PDB file of C-alpha atoms and ligand atoms in Angstrom:
ATOM      1  CA  MET Y   1      53.438 107.620 182.023  1.00  0.00           C
ATOM      2  CA  PHE Y   2      52.593 104.485 184.631  1.00  0.00           C
ATOM      3  CA  ASN Y   3      52.096 105.617 188.065  1.00  0.00           C
ATOM      4  CA  ILE Y   4      51.760 103.203 190.886  1.00  0.00           C
ATOM      5  CA  ILE Y   5      51.126 103.830 194.839  1.00  0.00           C
ATOM      6  CA  LEU Y   6      52.421 101.051 197.044  1.00  0.00           C
ATOM      7  CA  PHE Y   7      50.040 101.328 199.792  1.00  0.00           C
ATOM      8  CA  GLY Y   8      50.329  99.612 203.514  1.00  0.00           C
ATOM      9  CA  PRO Y   9      51.074  99.605 207.214  1.00  0.00           C
ATOM     10  CA  PRO Y  10      54.398 100.533 208.702  1.00  0.00           C
ATOM     11  CA  GLY Y  11      56.421  97.476 207.894  1.00  0.00           C
ATOM     12  CA  SER Y  12      54.192  95.772 205.227  1.00  0.00           C
ATOM     13  CA  GLY Y  13      56.975  95.858 202.642  1.00  0.00           C
ATOM     14  CA  LYS Y  14      56.482  99.147 200.627  1.00  0.00           C
ATOM     15  CA  GLY Y  15      60.187 100.181 200.650  1.00  0.00           C
ATOM     16  CA  THR Y  16      61.446  96.445 199.834  1.00  0.00           C
ATOM     17  CA  GLN Y  17      59.304  95.828 196.890  1.00  0.00           C
ATOM     18  CA  SER Y  18      59.659  99.424 195.683  1.00  0.00           C
ATOM     19  CA  GLN Y  19      63.449  99.042 195.047  1.00  0.00           C
ATOM     20  CA  LYS Y  20      62.647  95.943 193.242  1.00  0.00           C
ATOM     21  CA  LEU Y  21      59.948  97.356 191.312  1.00  0.00           C
ATOM     22  CA  ILE Y  22      61.558 100.687 190.168  1.00  0.00           C
ATOM     23  CA  GLU Y  23      64.645  98.609 188.918  1.00  0.00           C
ATOM     24  CA  LYS Y  24      62.420  96.518 186.756  1.00  0.00           C
ATOM     25  CA  TYR Y  25      59.851  98.843 185.138  1.00  0.00           C
ATOM     26  CA  GLN Y  26      62.425 102.083 185.466  1.00  0.00           C
ATOM     27  CA  LEU Y  27      60.010 104.118 187.444  1.00  0.00           C
ATOM     28  CA  LYS Y  28      61.032 107.085 189.526  1.00  0.00           C
ATOM     29  CA  HIS Y  29      60.693 105.971 193.192  1.00  0.00           C
ATOM     30  CA  LEU Y  30      59.055 108.768 195.439  1.00  0.00           C
ATOM     31  CA  SER Y  31      59.195 108.105 199.366  1.00  0.00           C
ATOM     32  CA  THR Y  32      58.119 110.775 201.665  1.00  0.00           C
ATOM     33  CA  GLY Y  33      59.698 108.834 204.473  1.00  0.00           C
ATOM     34  CA  ASP Y  34      62.782 108.996 202.567  1.00  0.00           C
ATOM     35  CA  LEU Y  35      62.638 112.330 201.672  1.00  0.00           C
ATOM     36  CA  LEU Y  36      62.312 113.471 205.423  1.00  0.00           C
ATOM     37  CA  ARG Y  37      64.989 111.112 206.353  1.00  0.00           C
ATOM     38  CA  SER Y  38      67.031 112.922 204.168  1.00  0.00           C
ATOM     39  CA  GLU Y  39      65.930 116.527 205.633  1.00  0.00           C
ATOM     40  CA  ILE Y  40      66.907 115.117 209.235  1.00  0.00           C
ATOM     41  CA  ALA Y  41      70.261 113.839 208.210  1.00  0.00           C
ATOM     42  CA  ALA Y  42      70.795 117.339 206.559  1.00  0.00           C
ATOM     43  CA  LYS Y  43      69.592 119.284 210.023  1.00  0.00           C
ATOM     44  CA  THR Y  44      67.223 121.311 207.996  1.00  0.00           C
ATOM     45  CA  PRO Y  45      64.604 123.083 209.965  1.00  0.00           C
ATOM     46  CA  LEU Y  46      61.713 121.142 208.396  1.00  0.00           C
ATOM     47  CA  GLY Y  47      63.992 117.639 209.282  1.00  0.00           C
ATOM     48  CA  LEU Y  48      64.371 119.208 212.881  1.00  0.00           C
ATOM     49  CA  GLU Y  49      60.288 119.694 213.069  1.00  0.00           C
ATOM     50  CA  ALA Y  50      59.706 116.312 211.350  1.00  0.00           C
ATOM     51  CA  LYS Y  51      61.946 114.275 213.618  1.00  0.00           C
ATOM     52  CA  ALA Y  52      60.046 115.047 216.759  1.00  0.00           C
ATOM     53  CA  ILE Y  53      56.617 114.302 214.977  1.00  0.00           C
ATOM     54  CA  MET Y  54      58.011 110.991 213.528  1.00  0.00           C
ATOM     55  CA  ASP Y  55      59.825 110.145 217.096  1.00  0.00           C
ATOM     56  CA  LYS Y  56      56.215 109.793 218.519  1.00  0.00           C
ATOM     57  CA  GLY Y  57      55.109 107.828 215.309  1.00  0.00           C
ATOM     58  CA  GLU Y  58      52.621 110.687 214.525  1.00  0.00           C
ATOM     59  CA  LEU Y  59      52.428 111.837 210.829  1.00  0.00           C
ATOM     60  CA  VAL Y  60      53.868 114.939 209.427  1.00  0.00           C
ATOM     61  CA  PRO Y  61      51.404 117.592 208.587  1.00  0.00           C
ATOM     62  CA  ASP Y  62      49.689 117.411 205.131  1.00  0.00           C
ATOM     63  CA  GLU Y  63      51.263 120.652 203.859  1.00  0.00           C
ATOM     64  CA  VAL Y  64      54.851 119.741 204.282  1.00  0.00           C
ATOM     65  CA  VAL Y  65      54.620 116.169 202.525  1.00  0.00           C
ATOM     66  CA  ILE Y  66      52.512 117.691 199.671  1.00  0.00           C
ATOM     67  CA  GLY Y  67      55.005 120.581 199.158  1.00  0.00           C
ATOM     68  CA  MET Y  68      57.754 117.491 198.842  1.00  0.00           C
ATOM     69  CA  ILE Y  69      55.835 115.649 196.394  1.00  0.00           C
ATOM     70  CA  SER Y  70      55.107 118.607 194.182  1.00  0.00           C
ATOM     71  CA  THR Y  71      58.789 119.604 193.985  1.00  0.00           C
ATOM     72  CA  ALA Y  72      59.795 115.993 193.470  1.00  0.00           C
ATOM     73  CA  LEU Y  73      57.094 115.877 190.667  1.00  0.00           C
ATOM     74  CA  GLU Y  74      58.279 119.258 189.020  1.00  0.00           C
ATOM     75  CA  ASN Y  75      61.982 118.138 188.993  1.00  0.00           C
ATOM     76  CA  ASN Y  76      61.250 114.492 187.401  1.00  0.00           C
ATOM     77  CA  MET Y  77      59.179 115.098 184.691  1.00  0.00           C
ATOM     78  CA  GLU Y  78      61.334 113.257 182.444  1.00  0.00           C
ATOM     79  CA  ALA Y  79      60.278 110.034 184.311  1.00  0.00           C
ATOM     80  CA  ARG Y  80      58.226 107.047 182.707  1.00  0.00           C
ATOM     81  CA  GLY Y  81      56.255 106.898 185.541  1.00  0.00           C
ATOM     82  CA  PHE Y  82      56.227 107.234 189.562  1.00  0.00           C
ATOM     83  CA  LEU Y  83      56.176 104.742 192.280  1.00  0.00           C
ATOM     84  CA  PHE Y  84      54.838 106.610 195.008  1.00  0.00           C
ATOM     85  CA  ASP Y  85      56.000 104.985 198.722  1.00  0.00           C
ATOM     86  CA  GLY Y  86      54.181 106.089 201.840  1.00  0.00           C
ATOM     87  CA  PHE Y  87      52.367 108.916 200.011  1.00  0.00           C
ATOM     88  CA  PRO Y  88      49.619 109.557 200.066  1.00  0.00           C
ATOM     89  CA  ARG Y  89      48.465 108.926 203.572  1.00  0.00           C
ATOM     90  CA  THR Y  90      45.437 111.086 204.250  1.00  0.00           C
ATOM     91  CA  THR Y  91      42.367 111.853 202.100  1.00  0.00           C
ATOM     92  CA  ALA Y  92      43.865 115.200 201.781  1.00  0.00           C
ATOM     93  CA  GLN Y  93      46.995 113.979 200.414  1.00  0.00           C
ATOM     94  CA  SER Y  94      45.495 111.900 198.055  1.00  0.00           C
ATOM     95  CA  GLU Y  95      43.133 114.455 196.619  1.00  0.00           C
ATOM     96  CA  ALA Y  96      46.251 116.766 196.673  1.00  0.00           C
ATOM     97  CA  LEU Y  97      47.987 114.293 194.503  1.00  0.00           C
ATOM     98  CA  ASP Y  98      45.325 113.672 192.010  1.00  0.00           C
ATOM     99  CA  LYS Y  99      45.482 117.453 191.536  1.00  0.00           C
ATOM    100  CA  LEU Y 100      48.983 117.652 191.096  1.00  0.00           C
ATOM    101  CA  LEU Y 101      49.166 114.785 188.513  1.00  0.00           C
ATOM    102  CA  GLN Y 102      46.078 116.170 186.618  1.00  0.00           C
ATOM    103  CA  LEU Y 103      48.253 119.247 185.978  1.00  0.00           C
ATOM    104  CA  LYS Y 104      50.498 116.807 184.396  1.00  0.00           C
ATOM    105  CA  HIS Y 105      48.033 115.345 182.252  1.00  0.00           C
ATOM    106  CA  THR Y 106      48.840 112.078 184.020  1.00  0.00           C
ATOM    107  CA  GLU Y 107      47.155 109.706 186.700  1.00  0.00           C
ATOM    108  CA  ILE Y 108      47.215 107.151 189.543  1.00  0.00           C
ATOM    109  CA  ASN Y 109      47.041 103.862 187.350  1.00  0.00           C
ATOM    110  CA  VAL Y 110      47.098 101.301 189.942  1.00  0.00           C
ATOM    111  CA  VAL Y 111      47.175 101.155 193.876  1.00  0.00           C
ATOM    112  CA  PHE Y 112      48.757  98.017 195.580  1.00  0.00           C
ATOM    113  CA  SER Y 113      47.730  97.638 198.965  1.00  0.00           C
ATOM    114  CA  LEU Y 114      49.738  95.432 201.041  1.00  0.00           C
ATOM    115  CA  ASP Y 115      47.960  93.389 204.076  1.00  0.00           C
ATOM    116  CA  VAL Y 116      50.255  91.823 206.669  1.00  0.00           C
ATOM    117  CA  SER Y 117      49.174  90.757 210.082  1.00  0.00           C
ATOM    118  CA  GLU Y 118      49.896  93.208 213.026  1.00  0.00           C
ATOM    119  CA  GLU Y 119      52.327  90.475 214.592  1.00  0.00           C
ATOM    120  CA  GLU Y 120      54.510  90.323 211.766  1.00  0.00           C
ATOM    121  CA  LEU Y 121      54.616  93.899 210.876  1.00  0.00           C
ATOM    122  CA  ILE Y 122      55.861  94.471 214.527  1.00  0.00           C
ATOM    123  CA  LYS Y 123      58.360  91.363 214.450  1.00  0.00           C
ATOM    124  CA  ARG Y 124      59.716  92.749 210.871  1.00  0.00           C
ATOM    125  CA  ILE Y 125      60.302  96.445 212.249  1.00  0.00           C
ATOM    126  CA  LEU Y 126      61.885  95.426 215.754  1.00  0.00           C
ATOM    127  CA  HIS Y 127      64.220  93.113 213.669  1.00  0.00           C
ATOM    128  CA  ARG Y 128      65.192  96.132 211.369  1.00  0.00           C
ATOM    129  CA  GLY Y 129      65.592  98.492 214.134  1.00  0.00           C
ATOM    130  CA  LEU Y 130      68.483  96.528 215.230  1.00  0.00           C
ATOM    131  CA  THR Y 131      70.541  97.773 212.439  1.00  0.00           C
ATOM    132  CA  SER Y 132      68.754 100.491 210.825  1.00  0.00           C
ATOM    133  CA  GLY Y 133      69.481 103.439 212.892  1.00  0.00           C
ATOM    134  CA  ARG Y 134      65.805 104.572 212.848  1.00  0.00           C
ATOM    135  CA  SER Y 135      64.527 105.790 216.292  1.00  0.00           C
ATOM    136  CA  ASP Y 136      60.930 104.923 215.139  1.00  0.00           C
ATOM    137  CA  ASP Y 137      61.889 101.311 214.900  1.00  0.00           C
ATOM    138  CA  MET Y 138      63.680 100.896 218.089  1.00  0.00           C
ATOM    139  CA  ASN Y 139      60.921 100.883 220.498  1.00  0.00           C
ATOM    140  CA  GLU Y 140      57.736  98.982 220.391  1.00  0.00           C
ATOM    141  CA  GLN Y 141      55.650 101.584 221.833  1.00  0.00           C
ATOM    142  CA  ILE Y 142      56.191 103.645 218.860  1.00  0.00           C
ATOM    143  CA  ILE Y 143      55.758 100.981 216.530  1.00  0.00           C
ATOM    144  CA  LYS Y 144      52.376 100.425 217.688  1.00  0.00           C
ATOM    145  CA  ALA Y 145      51.953 104.212 217.642  1.00  0.00           C
ATOM    146  CA  ARG Y 146      52.551 104.205 213.904  1.00  0.00           C
ATOM    147  CA  ILE Y 147      50.137 101.144 213.178  1.00  0.00           C
ATOM    148  CA  ILE Y 148      47.463 102.930 215.245  1.00  0.00           C
ATOM    149  CA  GLU Y 149      48.077 106.032 213.146  1.00  0.00           C
ATOM    150  CA  TYR Y 150      47.756 103.884 209.996  1.00  0.00           C
ATOM    151  CA  HIS Y 151      44.190 102.492 211.044  1.00  0.00           C
ATOM    152  CA  LYS Y 152      43.118 106.275 212.235  1.00  0.00           C
ATOM    153  CA  LYS Y 153      44.377 108.321 209.235  1.00  0.00           C
ATOM    154  CA  THR Y 154      45.963 106.312 206.403  1.00  0.00           C
ATOM    155  CA  SER Y 155      43.318 103.377 205.943  1.00  0.00           C
ATOM    156  CA  ALA Y 156      40.918 105.899 204.574  1.00  0.00           C
ATOM    157  CA  VAL Y 157      43.293 106.430 201.166  1.00  0.00           C
ATOM    158  CA  ALA Y 158      42.514 102.468 200.168  1.00  0.00           C
ATOM    159  CA  ALA Y 159      38.655 103.658 200.554  1.00  0.00           C
ATOM    160  CA  TYR Y 160      39.545 106.991 198.442  1.00  0.00           C
ATOM    161  CA  TYR Y 161      40.976 104.991 195.600  1.00  0.00           C
ATOM    162  CA  GLN Y 162      38.418 102.278 195.845  1.00  0.00           C
ATOM    163  CA  GLN Y 163      35.484 104.643 194.597  1.00  0.00           C
ATOM    164  CA  PHE Y 164      37.679 104.949 191.389  1.00  0.00           C
ATOM    165  CA  ASN Y 165      38.243 100.907 191.048  1.00  0.00           C
ATOM    166  CA  LYS Y 166      41.933 101.386 191.298  1.00  0.00           C
ATOM    167  CA  VAL Y 167      42.714  99.183 194.657  1.00  0.00           C
ATOM    168  CA  VAL Y 168      44.223  95.884 194.113  1.00  0.00           C
ATOM    169  CA  GLN Y 169      44.681  94.069 197.434  1.00  0.00           C
ATOM    170  CA  ILE Y 170      48.104  91.970 197.826  1.00  0.00           C
ATOM    171  CA  LYS Y 171      48.619  89.322 200.635  1.00  0.00           C
ATOM    172  CA  GLY Y 172      51.859  90.607 201.820  1.00  0.00           C
ATOM    173  CA  GLY Y 173      52.790  87.796 204.328  1.00  0.00           C
ATOM    174  CA  GLY Y 174      54.907  85.452 201.931  1.00  0.00           C
ATOM    175  CA  THR Y 175      58.401  85.929 200.903  1.00  0.00           C
ATOM    176  CA  VAL Y 176      59.736  88.920 199.226  1.00  0.00           C
ATOM    177  CA  GLU Y 177      60.296  87.329 195.863  1.00  0.00           C
ATOM    178  CA  GLU Y 178      56.583  85.712 195.945  1.00  0.00           C
ATOM    179  CA  ILE Y 179      55.364  89.190 196.667  1.00  0.00           C
ATOM    180  CA  PHE Y 180      57.201  90.699 193.945  1.00  0.00           C
ATOM    181  CA  SER Y 181      56.186  88.033 191.471  1.00  0.00           C
ATOM    182  CA  ILE Y 182      52.526  88.809 192.199  1.00  0.00           C
ATOM    183  CA  LEU Y 183      53.009  92.575 191.814  1.00  0.00           C
ATOM    184  CA  CYS Y 184      54.740  91.835 188.603  1.00  0.00           C
ATOM    185  CA  LYS Y 185      51.964  89.905 187.167  1.00  0.00           C
ATOM    186  CA  GLU Y 186      49.442  92.485 188.153  1.00  0.00           C
ATOM    187  CA  ILE Y 187      51.370  95.308 186.635  1.00  0.00           C
ATOM    188  CA  ASP Y 188      52.178  93.262 183.386  1.00  0.00           C
ATOM    189  CA  ASN Y 189      48.084  92.606 182.993  1.00  0.00           C
ATOM    190  CA  HIS Y 190      47.608  96.545 183.573  1.00  0.00           C
ATOM    191  CA  LEU Y 191      50.491  97.572 180.905  1.00  0.00           C
ATOM    192  CA  SER Y 192      49.099  94.841 178.226  1.00  0.00           C
TER     193      SER Y 192
HETATM  194  P1  AP5 D   1      58.063 105.710 206.181  1.00  0.00           P
HETATM  195  O1  AP5 D   1      59.368 105.801 206.288  1.00  0.00           O
HETATM  196  O2  AP5 D   1      57.050 105.821 205.112  1.00  0.00           O
HETATM  197  O3  AP5 D   1      57.598 104.188 206.890  1.00  0.00           O
HETATM  198  P2  AP5 D   1      56.508 103.048 207.259  1.00  0.00           P
HETATM  199  O4  AP5 D   1      55.388 103.438 206.341  1.00  0.00           O
HETATM  200  O5  AP5 D   1      56.085 103.104 208.748  1.00  0.00           O
HETATM  201  O6  AP5 D   1      56.945 102.147 206.493  1.00  0.00           O
HETATM  202  P3  AP5 D   1      58.367 101.274 206.750  1.00  0.00           P
HETATM  203  O7  AP5 D   1      59.414 101.692 206.007  1.00  0.00           O
HETATM  204  O8  AP5 D   1      58.643 100.992 208.148  1.00  0.00           O
HETATM  205  O9  AP5 D   1      58.117  99.932 206.314  1.00  0.00           O
HETATM  206  P4  AP5 D   1      57.593  99.342 204.537  1.00  0.00           P
HETATM  207  O10 AP5 D   1      56.316  99.149 204.499  1.00  0.00           O
HETATM  208  O11 AP5 D   1      58.375 100.516 203.607  1.00  0.00           O
HETATM  209  O12 AP5 D   1      58.554  98.251 204.921  1.00  0.00           O
HETATM  210  P5  AP5 D   1      59.768  97.534 204.321  1.00  0.00           P
HETATM  211  O13 AP5 D   1      59.925  97.234 202.972  1.00  0.00           O
HETATM  212  O14 AP5 D   1      60.846  98.911 205.054  1.00  0.00           O
HETATM  213  O15 AP5 D   1      57.552 106.693 207.240  1.00  0.00           O
HETATM  214  C1  AP5 D   1      58.223 106.974 208.735  1.00  0.00           C
HETATM  215  C2  AP5 D   1      57.652 108.281 209.067  1.00  0.00           C
HETATM  216  O16 AP5 D   1      57.577 109.139 208.514  1.00  0.00           O
HETATM  217  C3  AP5 D   1      55.854 108.335 209.603  1.00  0.00           C
HETATM  218  O17 AP5 D   1      55.524 107.440 210.563  1.00  0.00           O
HETATM  219  C4  AP5 D   1      55.554 109.519 209.255  1.00  0.00           C
HETATM  220  O18 AP5 D   1      56.167 110.074 210.564  1.00  0.00           O
HETATM  221  C5  AP5 D   1      56.657 110.413 208.277  1.00  0.00           C
HETATM  222  N1  AP5 D   1      55.831 110.185 207.007  1.00  0.00           N
HETATM  223  C6  AP5 D   1      56.468 109.523 206.061  1.00  0.00           C
HETATM  224  N2  AP5 D   1      55.416 109.934 204.973  1.00  0.00           N
HETATM  225  C7  AP5 D   1      54.552 110.744 205.349  1.00  0.00           C
HETATM  226  C8  AP5 D   1      53.323 111.262 204.899  1.00  0.00           C
HETATM  227  N3  AP5 D   1      52.976 110.878 203.478  1.00  0.00           N
HETATM  228  N4  AP5 D   1      52.543 111.897 205.920  1.00  0.00           N
HETATM  229  C9  AP5 D   1      52.827 112.316 206.770  1.00  0.00           C
HETATM  230  N5  AP5 D   1      54.017 111.733 207.904  1.00  0.00           N
HETATM  231  C10 AP5 D   1      54.693 111.079 206.668  1.00  0.00           C
HETATM  232  O19 AP5 D   1      59.947  96.578 205.443  1.00  0.00           O
HETATM  233  C11 AP5 D   1      60.157  96.414 206.887  1.00  0.00           C
HETATM  234  C12 AP5 D   1      61.285  95.177 207.073  1.00  0.00           C
HETATM  235  O20 AP5 D   1      60.674  94.204 206.898  1.00  0.00           O
HETATM  236  C13 AP5 D   1      62.602  95.500 206.502  1.00  0.00           C
HETATM  237  O21 AP5 D   1      63.504  95.141 207.450  1.00  0.00           O
HETATM  238  C14 AP5 D   1      62.226  94.223 205.484  1.00  0.00           C
HETATM  239  O22 AP5 D   1      63.733  93.871 204.902  1.00  0.00           O
HETATM  240  C15 AP5 D   1      61.602  93.066 205.731  1.00  0.00           C
HETATM  241  N6  AP5 D   1      60.535  92.626 205.041  1.00  0.00           N
HETATM  242  C16 AP5 D   1      60.070  93.183 203.743  1.00  0.00           C
HETATM  243  N7  AP5 D   1      59.161  92.209 203.171  1.00  0.00           N
HETATM  244  C17 AP5 D   1      59.496  90.946 203.924  1.00  0.00           C
HETATM  245  C18 AP5 D   1      58.959  90.280 203.558  1.00  0.00           C
HETATM  246  N8  AP5 D   1      57.914  89.768 202.777  1.00  0.00           N
HETATM  247  N9  AP5 D   1      58.980  88.935 204.394  1.00  0.00           N
HETATM  248  C19 AP5 D   1      60.190  89.115 205.631  1.00  0.00           C
HETATM  249  N10 AP5 D   1      60.725  90.412 205.766  1.00  0.00           N
HETATM  250  C20 AP5 D   1      60.363  91.538 205.110  1.00  0.00           C
END
């Protein structure tokens, strides 16, 4: 199995690059943001609780997202590998993921950290908000709250994987194709 984490602040291109990478490398895409939005669309109790938190730009409790990822791993063990997008987002989530993967006799191979300026992040998300229907995309205050939450809780995830030398920094300010090409070169190096 080959397992990747795509890591970076809101709007850094995790979802965009994930779509291209899963197609090229035949990986299973696991996005906690997408899983939570499915719960919201289905109006489940979990979805209703999550929506209130997401609309404030805050993080959903660790146990909720860890439970969702655990189930998704269990249901997809035939996959060639996993691409984690938007997970893990805290040190507790990182430790839980490592344990879950160990139980499956696999591990994270590489963490790509996408680095994009805050000005560009806000511009991208506001632009997407014109059509995405995501309530957390439409208001600059909420977008800024998401970025603050990232610096407060999520940037620690890079430090966690740094201790195992698994983090590769990627300049994420270029075009979608430029960044995709850099990611592919890095993955091909890891695979060879
Ligand atoms: P989530 O859905 O994970 O959103 P996010 O991390 O805030 O990231 P985005 O989807 O906004 O951005 P992205 O990096 O994927 O960029 P994208 O490719 O879309 O999380 C939403 C919420 O759910 C969280 O706030 C939290 O409440 C909750 N949540 C989720 N996971 C959680 C967890 N593990 N724990 C706790 N809570 C959790 O690109 C953005 C835009 O830019 C697009 O329009 C795209 O077309 C454009 N774009 C992309 N790349 C480029 C480029 N190179 N040049 C120009 N434009 C570009």
